[in-house]
Short mmCIF file of C-alpha atoms and ligand atoms in Angstrom, two decimals:
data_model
loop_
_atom_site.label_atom_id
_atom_site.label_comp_id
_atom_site.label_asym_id
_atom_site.label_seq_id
_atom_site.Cartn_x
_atom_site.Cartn_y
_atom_site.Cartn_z
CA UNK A 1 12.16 -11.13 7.01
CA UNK A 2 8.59 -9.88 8.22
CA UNK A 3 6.13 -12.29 6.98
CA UNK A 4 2.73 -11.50 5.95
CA UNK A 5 -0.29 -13.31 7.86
CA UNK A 6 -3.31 -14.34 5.90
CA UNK A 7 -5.04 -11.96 8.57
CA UNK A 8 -3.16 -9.20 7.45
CA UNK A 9 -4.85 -10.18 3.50
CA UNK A 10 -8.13 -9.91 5.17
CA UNK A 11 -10.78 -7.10 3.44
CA UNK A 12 -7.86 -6.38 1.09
CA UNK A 13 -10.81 -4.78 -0.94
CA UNK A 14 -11.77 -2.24 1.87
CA UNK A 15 -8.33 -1.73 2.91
CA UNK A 16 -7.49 -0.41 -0.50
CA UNK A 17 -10.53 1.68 -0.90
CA UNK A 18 -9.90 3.36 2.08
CA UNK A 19 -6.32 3.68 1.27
CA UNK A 20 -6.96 4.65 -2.21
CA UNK A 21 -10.02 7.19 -1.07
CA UNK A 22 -6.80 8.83 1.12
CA UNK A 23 -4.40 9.04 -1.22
CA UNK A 24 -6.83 10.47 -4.10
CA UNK A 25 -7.58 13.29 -1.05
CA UNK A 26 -4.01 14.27 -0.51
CA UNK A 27 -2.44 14.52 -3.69
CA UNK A 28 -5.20 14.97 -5.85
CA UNK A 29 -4.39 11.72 -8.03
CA UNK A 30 -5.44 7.94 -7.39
CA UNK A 31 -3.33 4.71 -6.76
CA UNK A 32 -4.16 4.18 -10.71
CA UNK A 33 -3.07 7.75 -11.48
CA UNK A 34 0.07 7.72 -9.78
CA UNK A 35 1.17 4.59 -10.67
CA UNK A 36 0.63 6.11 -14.72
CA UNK A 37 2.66 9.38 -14.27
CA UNK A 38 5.35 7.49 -11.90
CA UNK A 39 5.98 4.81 -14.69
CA UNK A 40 4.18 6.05 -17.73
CA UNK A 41 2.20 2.81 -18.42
CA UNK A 42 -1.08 1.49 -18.72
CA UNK A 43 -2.08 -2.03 -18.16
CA UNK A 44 -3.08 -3.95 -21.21
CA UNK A 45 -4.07 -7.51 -22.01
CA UNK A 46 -0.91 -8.53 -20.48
CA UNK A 47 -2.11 -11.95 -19.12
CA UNK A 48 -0.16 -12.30 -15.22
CA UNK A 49 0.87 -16.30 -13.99
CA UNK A 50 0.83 -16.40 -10.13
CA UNK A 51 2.51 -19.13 -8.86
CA UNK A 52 2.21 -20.27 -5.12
CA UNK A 53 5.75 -21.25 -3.53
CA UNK A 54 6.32 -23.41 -0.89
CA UNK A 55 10.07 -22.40 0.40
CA UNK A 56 10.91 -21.58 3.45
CA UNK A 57 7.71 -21.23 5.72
CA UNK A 58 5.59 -22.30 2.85
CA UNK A 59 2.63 -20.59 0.69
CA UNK A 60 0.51 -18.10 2.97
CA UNK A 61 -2.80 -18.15 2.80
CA UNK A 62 -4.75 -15.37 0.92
CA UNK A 63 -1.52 -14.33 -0.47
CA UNK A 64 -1.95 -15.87 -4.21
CA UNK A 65 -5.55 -15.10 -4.24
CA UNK A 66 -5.11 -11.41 -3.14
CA UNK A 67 -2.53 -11.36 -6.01
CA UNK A 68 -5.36 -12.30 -8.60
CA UNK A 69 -7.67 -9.83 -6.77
CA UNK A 70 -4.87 -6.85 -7.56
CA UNK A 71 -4.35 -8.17 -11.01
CA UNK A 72 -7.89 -8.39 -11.66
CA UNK A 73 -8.67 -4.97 -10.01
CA UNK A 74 -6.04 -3.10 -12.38
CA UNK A 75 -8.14 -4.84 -15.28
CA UNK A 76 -5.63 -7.45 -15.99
CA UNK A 77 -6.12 -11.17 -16.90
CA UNK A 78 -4.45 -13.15 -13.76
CA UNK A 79 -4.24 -17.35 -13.57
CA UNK A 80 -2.62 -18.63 -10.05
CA UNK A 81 -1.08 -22.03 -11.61
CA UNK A 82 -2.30 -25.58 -10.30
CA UNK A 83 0.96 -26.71 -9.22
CA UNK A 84 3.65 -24.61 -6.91
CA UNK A 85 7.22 -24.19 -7.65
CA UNK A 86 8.73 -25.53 -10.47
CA UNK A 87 6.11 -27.10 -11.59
CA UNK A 88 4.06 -23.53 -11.31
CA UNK A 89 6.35 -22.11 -13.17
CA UNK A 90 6.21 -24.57 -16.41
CA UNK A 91 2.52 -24.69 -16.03
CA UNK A 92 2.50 -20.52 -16.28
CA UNK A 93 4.83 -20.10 -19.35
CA UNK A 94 3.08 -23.24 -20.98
CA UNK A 95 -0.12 -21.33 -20.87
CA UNK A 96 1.08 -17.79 -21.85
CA UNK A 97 1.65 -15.44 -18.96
CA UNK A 98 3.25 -12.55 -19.77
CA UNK A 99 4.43 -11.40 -16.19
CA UNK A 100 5.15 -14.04 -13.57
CA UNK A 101 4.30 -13.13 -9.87
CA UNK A 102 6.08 -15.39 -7.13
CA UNK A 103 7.34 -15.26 -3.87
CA UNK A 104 9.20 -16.55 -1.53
CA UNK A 105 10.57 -16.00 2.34
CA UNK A 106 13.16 -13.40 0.95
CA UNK A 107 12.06 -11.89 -2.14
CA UNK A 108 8.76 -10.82 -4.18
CA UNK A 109 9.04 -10.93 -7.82
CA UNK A 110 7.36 -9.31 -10.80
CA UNK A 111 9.27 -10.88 -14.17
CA UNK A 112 8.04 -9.52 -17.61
CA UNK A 113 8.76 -12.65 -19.70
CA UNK A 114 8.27 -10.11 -22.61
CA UNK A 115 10.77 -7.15 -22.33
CA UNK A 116 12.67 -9.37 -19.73
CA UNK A 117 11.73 -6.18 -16.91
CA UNK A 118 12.12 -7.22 -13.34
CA UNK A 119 11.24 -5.77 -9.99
CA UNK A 120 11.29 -7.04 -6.85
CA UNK A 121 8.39 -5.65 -3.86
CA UNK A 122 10.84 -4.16 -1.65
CA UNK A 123 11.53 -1.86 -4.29
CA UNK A 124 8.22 -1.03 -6.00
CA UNK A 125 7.04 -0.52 -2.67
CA UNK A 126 9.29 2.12 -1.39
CA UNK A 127 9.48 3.74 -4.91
CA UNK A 128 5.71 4.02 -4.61
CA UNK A 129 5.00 4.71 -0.82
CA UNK A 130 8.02 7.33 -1.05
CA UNK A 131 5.72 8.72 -4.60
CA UNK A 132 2.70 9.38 -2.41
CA UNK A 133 4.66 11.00 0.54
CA UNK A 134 6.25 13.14 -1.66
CA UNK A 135 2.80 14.50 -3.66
CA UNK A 136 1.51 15.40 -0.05
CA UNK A 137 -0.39 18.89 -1.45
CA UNK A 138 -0.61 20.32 2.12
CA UNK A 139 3.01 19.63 2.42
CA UNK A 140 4.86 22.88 4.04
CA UNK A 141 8.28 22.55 2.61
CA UNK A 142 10.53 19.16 0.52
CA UNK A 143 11.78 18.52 3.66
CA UNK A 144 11.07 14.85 4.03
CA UNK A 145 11.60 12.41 7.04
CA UNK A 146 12.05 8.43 6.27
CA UNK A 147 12.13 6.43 8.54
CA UNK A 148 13.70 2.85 8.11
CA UNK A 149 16.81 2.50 5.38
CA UNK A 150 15.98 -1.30 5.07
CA UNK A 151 15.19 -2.66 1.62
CA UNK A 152 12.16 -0.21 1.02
CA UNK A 153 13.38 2.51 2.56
CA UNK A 154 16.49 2.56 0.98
CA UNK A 155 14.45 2.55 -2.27
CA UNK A 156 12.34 5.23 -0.82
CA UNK A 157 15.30 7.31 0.00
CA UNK A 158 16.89 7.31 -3.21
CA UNK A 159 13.58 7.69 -5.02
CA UNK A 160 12.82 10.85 -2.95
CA UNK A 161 16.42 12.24 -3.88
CA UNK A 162 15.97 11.85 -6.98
CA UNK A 163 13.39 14.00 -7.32
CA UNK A 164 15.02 16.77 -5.58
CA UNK A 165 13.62 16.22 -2.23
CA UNK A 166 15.36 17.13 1.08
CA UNK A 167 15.28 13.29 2.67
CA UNK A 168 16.88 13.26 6.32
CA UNK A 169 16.58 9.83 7.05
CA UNK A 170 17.14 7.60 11.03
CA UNK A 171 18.15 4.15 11.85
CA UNK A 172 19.34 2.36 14.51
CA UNK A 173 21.59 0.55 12.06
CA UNK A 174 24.55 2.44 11.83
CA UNK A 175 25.63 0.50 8.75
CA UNK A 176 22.45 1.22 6.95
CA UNK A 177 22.35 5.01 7.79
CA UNK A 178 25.83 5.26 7.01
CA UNK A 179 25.44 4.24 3.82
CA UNK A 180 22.90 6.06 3.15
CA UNK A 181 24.61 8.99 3.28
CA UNK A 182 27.60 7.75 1.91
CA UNK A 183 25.80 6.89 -1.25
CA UNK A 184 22.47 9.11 -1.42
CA UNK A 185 23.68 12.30 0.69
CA UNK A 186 20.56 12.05 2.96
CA UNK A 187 20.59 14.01 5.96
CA UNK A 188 20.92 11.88 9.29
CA UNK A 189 18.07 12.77 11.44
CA UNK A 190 18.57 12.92 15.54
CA UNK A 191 15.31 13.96 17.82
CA UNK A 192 17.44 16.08 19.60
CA UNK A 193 17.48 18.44 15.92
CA UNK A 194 13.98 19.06 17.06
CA UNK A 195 12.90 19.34 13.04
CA UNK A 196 9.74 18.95 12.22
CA UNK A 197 7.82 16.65 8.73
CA UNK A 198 5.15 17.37 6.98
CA UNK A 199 5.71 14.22 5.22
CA UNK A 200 7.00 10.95 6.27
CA UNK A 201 7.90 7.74 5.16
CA UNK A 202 7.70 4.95 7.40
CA UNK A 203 9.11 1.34 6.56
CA UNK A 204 9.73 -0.34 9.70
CA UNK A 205 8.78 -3.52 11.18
CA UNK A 206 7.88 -1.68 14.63
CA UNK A 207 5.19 -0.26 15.82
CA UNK A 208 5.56 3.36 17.14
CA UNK A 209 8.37 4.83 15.39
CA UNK A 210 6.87 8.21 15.05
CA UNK A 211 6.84 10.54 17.88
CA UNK A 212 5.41 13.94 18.50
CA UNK A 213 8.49 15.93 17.80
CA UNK A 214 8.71 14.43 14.49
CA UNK A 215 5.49 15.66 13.01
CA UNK A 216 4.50 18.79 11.96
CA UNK A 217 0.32 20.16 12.85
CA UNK A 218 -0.84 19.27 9.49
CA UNK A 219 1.68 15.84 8.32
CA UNK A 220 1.14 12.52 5.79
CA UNK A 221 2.48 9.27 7.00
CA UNK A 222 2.80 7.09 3.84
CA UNK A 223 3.43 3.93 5.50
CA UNK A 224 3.98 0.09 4.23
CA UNK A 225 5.53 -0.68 7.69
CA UNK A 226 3.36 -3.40 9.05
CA UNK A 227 2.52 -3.02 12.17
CA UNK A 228 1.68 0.62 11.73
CA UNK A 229 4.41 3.14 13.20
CA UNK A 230 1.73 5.74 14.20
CA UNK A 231 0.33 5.42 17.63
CA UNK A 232 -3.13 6.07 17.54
CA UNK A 233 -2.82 8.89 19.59
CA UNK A 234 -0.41 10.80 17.55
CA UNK A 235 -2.68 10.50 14.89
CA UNK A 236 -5.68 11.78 16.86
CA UNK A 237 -3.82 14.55 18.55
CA UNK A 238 -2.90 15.83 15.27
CA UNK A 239 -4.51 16.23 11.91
CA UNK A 240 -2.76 13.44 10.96
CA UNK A 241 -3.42 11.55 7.30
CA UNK A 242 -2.17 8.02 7.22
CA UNK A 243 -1.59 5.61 3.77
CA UNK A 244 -1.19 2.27 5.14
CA UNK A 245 -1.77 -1.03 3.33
CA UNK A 246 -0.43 -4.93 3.47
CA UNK A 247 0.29 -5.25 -0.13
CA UNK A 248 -2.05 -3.98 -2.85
CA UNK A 249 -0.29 -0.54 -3.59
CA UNK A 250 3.40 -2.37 -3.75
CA UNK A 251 2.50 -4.93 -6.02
CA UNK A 252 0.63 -1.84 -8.20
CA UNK A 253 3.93 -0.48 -8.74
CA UNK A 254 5.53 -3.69 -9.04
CA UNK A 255 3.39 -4.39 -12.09
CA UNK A 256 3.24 -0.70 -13.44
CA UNK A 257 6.94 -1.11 -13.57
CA UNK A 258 6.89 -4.16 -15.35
CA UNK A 259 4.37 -3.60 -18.23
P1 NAI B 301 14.05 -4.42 6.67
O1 NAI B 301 14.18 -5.28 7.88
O2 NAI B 301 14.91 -4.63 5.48
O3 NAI B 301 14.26 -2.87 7.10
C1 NAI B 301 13.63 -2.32 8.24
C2 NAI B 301 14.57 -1.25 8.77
O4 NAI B 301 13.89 -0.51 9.79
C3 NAI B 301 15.86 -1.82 9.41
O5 NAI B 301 16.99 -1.23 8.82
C4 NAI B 301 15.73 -1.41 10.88
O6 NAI B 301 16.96 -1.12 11.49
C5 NAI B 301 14.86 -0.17 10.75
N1 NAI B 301 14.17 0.21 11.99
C6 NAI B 301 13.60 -0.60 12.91
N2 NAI B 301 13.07 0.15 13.92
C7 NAI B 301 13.33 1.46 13.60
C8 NAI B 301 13.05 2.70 14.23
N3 NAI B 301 12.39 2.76 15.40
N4 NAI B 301 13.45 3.85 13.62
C9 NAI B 301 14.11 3.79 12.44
N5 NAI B 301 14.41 2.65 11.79
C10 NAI B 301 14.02 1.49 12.38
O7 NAI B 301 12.50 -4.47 6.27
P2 NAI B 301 11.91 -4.12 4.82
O8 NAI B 301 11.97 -5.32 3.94
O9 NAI B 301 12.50 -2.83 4.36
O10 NAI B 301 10.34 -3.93 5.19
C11 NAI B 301 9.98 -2.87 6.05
C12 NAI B 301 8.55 -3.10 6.48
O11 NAI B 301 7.68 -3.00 5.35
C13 NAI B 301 8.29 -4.50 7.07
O12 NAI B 301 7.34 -4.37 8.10
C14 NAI B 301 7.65 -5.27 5.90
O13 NAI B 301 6.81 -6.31 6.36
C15 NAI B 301 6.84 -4.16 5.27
N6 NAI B 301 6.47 -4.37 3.88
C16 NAI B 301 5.20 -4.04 3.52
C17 NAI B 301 4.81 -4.08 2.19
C18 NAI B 301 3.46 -3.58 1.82
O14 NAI B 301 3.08 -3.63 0.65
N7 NAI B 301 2.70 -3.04 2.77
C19 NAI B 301 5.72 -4.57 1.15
C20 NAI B 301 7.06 -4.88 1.62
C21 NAI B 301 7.42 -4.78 2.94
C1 PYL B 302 5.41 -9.32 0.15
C2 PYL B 302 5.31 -9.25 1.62
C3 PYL B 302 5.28 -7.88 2.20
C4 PYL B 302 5.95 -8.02 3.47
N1 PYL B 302 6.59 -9.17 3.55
C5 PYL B 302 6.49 -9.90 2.33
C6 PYL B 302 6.20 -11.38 2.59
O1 PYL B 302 5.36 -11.73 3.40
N2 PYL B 302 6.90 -12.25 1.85
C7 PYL B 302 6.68 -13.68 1.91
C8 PYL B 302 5.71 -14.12 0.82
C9 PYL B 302 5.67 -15.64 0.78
C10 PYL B 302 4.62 -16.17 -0.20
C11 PYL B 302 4.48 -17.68 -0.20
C12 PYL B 302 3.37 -18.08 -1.16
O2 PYL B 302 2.21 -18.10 -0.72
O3 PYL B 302 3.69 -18.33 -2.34
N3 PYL B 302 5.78 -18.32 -0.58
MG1 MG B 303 1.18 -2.03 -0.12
#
């Protein structure tokens, strides 16, 4: 499981303005904005418990506080609990929260306490990243590429054929990618096929993923992998648009899909 680093939560505030500033300039509709027509919601007074949990390698720093910025920021009321754990968790219901945001090593949760709706990150966040990808308004065709059929891109993929994209999808994990097609009927995607994306979907731990002969001129890498699968030069070379961000944008749809 990659780990975030509290240096990854640095300037989370400038990360997502300059994410957000991207994504309003390629499909025409804000983090905000998406997030509404993806789940049809709108956040209310919903009041959001964060509790700090110290399994595995323990609580990461900035990672509880970054959650109250992103509750905060999409204008709801957010409380990270004096206590971890168990503890947390007593302290949170005992005090009213409506949605309880935890973590820990293996899994991200947003649990509405109210209409009992749960989602975990992995999902939100390749539902969402694969949402922006796919609303790409220079895009040339529905071809789409994703790259990475882990947890998010699995989600990703299945999100994208949903909505009547054409995914073709690579990874090295022949289990994965097998059942991928098995159950979603993406399209396994070899360099040697020589096809071209206008968008992509990256969710990979690794950096450079994405090579030349992937990319079309004019392309939008939509991107939660962390490090970033770009190389810088690819990005340069080409009129490249990147969406890349630690964790604001995943737990947005996390708690769009919750409310
Ligand atoms: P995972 O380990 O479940 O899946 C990653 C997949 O990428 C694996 O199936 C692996 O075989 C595949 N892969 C590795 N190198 C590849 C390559 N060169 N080409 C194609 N596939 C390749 O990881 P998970 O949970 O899906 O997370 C993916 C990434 O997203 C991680 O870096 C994680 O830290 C990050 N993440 C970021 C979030 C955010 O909000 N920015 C939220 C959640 C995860
Ligand atoms: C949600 C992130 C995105 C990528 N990897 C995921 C990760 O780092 N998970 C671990 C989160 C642990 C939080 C810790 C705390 O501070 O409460 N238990
Ligand atoms: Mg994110």
């Amino acid at each position: 499981m990659a780990l975030l680093t509290p240096r990854d939560l640095e300037n989370l505030s400038l990360q997502l303005e300059e994410s957000d500033a991207t994504i309003k300039r390629v499909t025409g509709l804000d983090v905000r904005g998406i997030c509404e027509e993806l789940y049809g919601t709108r956040p209310g007074a919903q009041k959001i418990g964060i509790i700090p949990i110290t399994s595995g390698e323990g609580v990461i720093g900035n990672f509880a506080s970054s959650l109250l910025f992103i509750a905060q920021y999409f204008g709801l009321e957010g409380t990270i609990t004096e206590h971890p754990d168990i503890t947390g968790y007593y302290e949170a219901v005992s005090q009213g929260a409506d949605i309880i945001l935890m973590a820990d090593d293996h899994m991200f949760v947003a649990h509405n306490l109210r209409n009992r709706k749960i989602v975990s990150n992995h999902v939100a966040t390749g539902v969402i990243y694969a949402e922006i990808a796919s609303r790409f308004r220079e895009a040339s065709s529905k071809d789409i590429l994703v790259i990475g059929l882990g947890k998010v891109g699995y989600a990703g993929a299945a999100h994208l054929v949903k909505k009547g994209f054409n995914v073709y999808a690579c990874d090295p994990n022949r289990e994965f990618l097998d059942k991928a097609v098995k159950e979603l009927g993406i399209n396994p995607y070899c360099r040697e096929d020589r096809k071209r994306f206008s968008m992509v979907l990256e969710a990979t731990p690794n950096p450079d993923t994405i090579s030349e002969g992937m990319i079309e001129e004019r392309c939008l890498v939509s991107t939660p992998g962390i490090p970033c699968g770009l190389p810088p030069e690819i990005g340069k070379k080409y009129r490249v648009d990147l969406v890349m961000e630690p964790l604001v944008i995943g737990v947005a749809s996390m708690l769009y899909s919750v409310i």
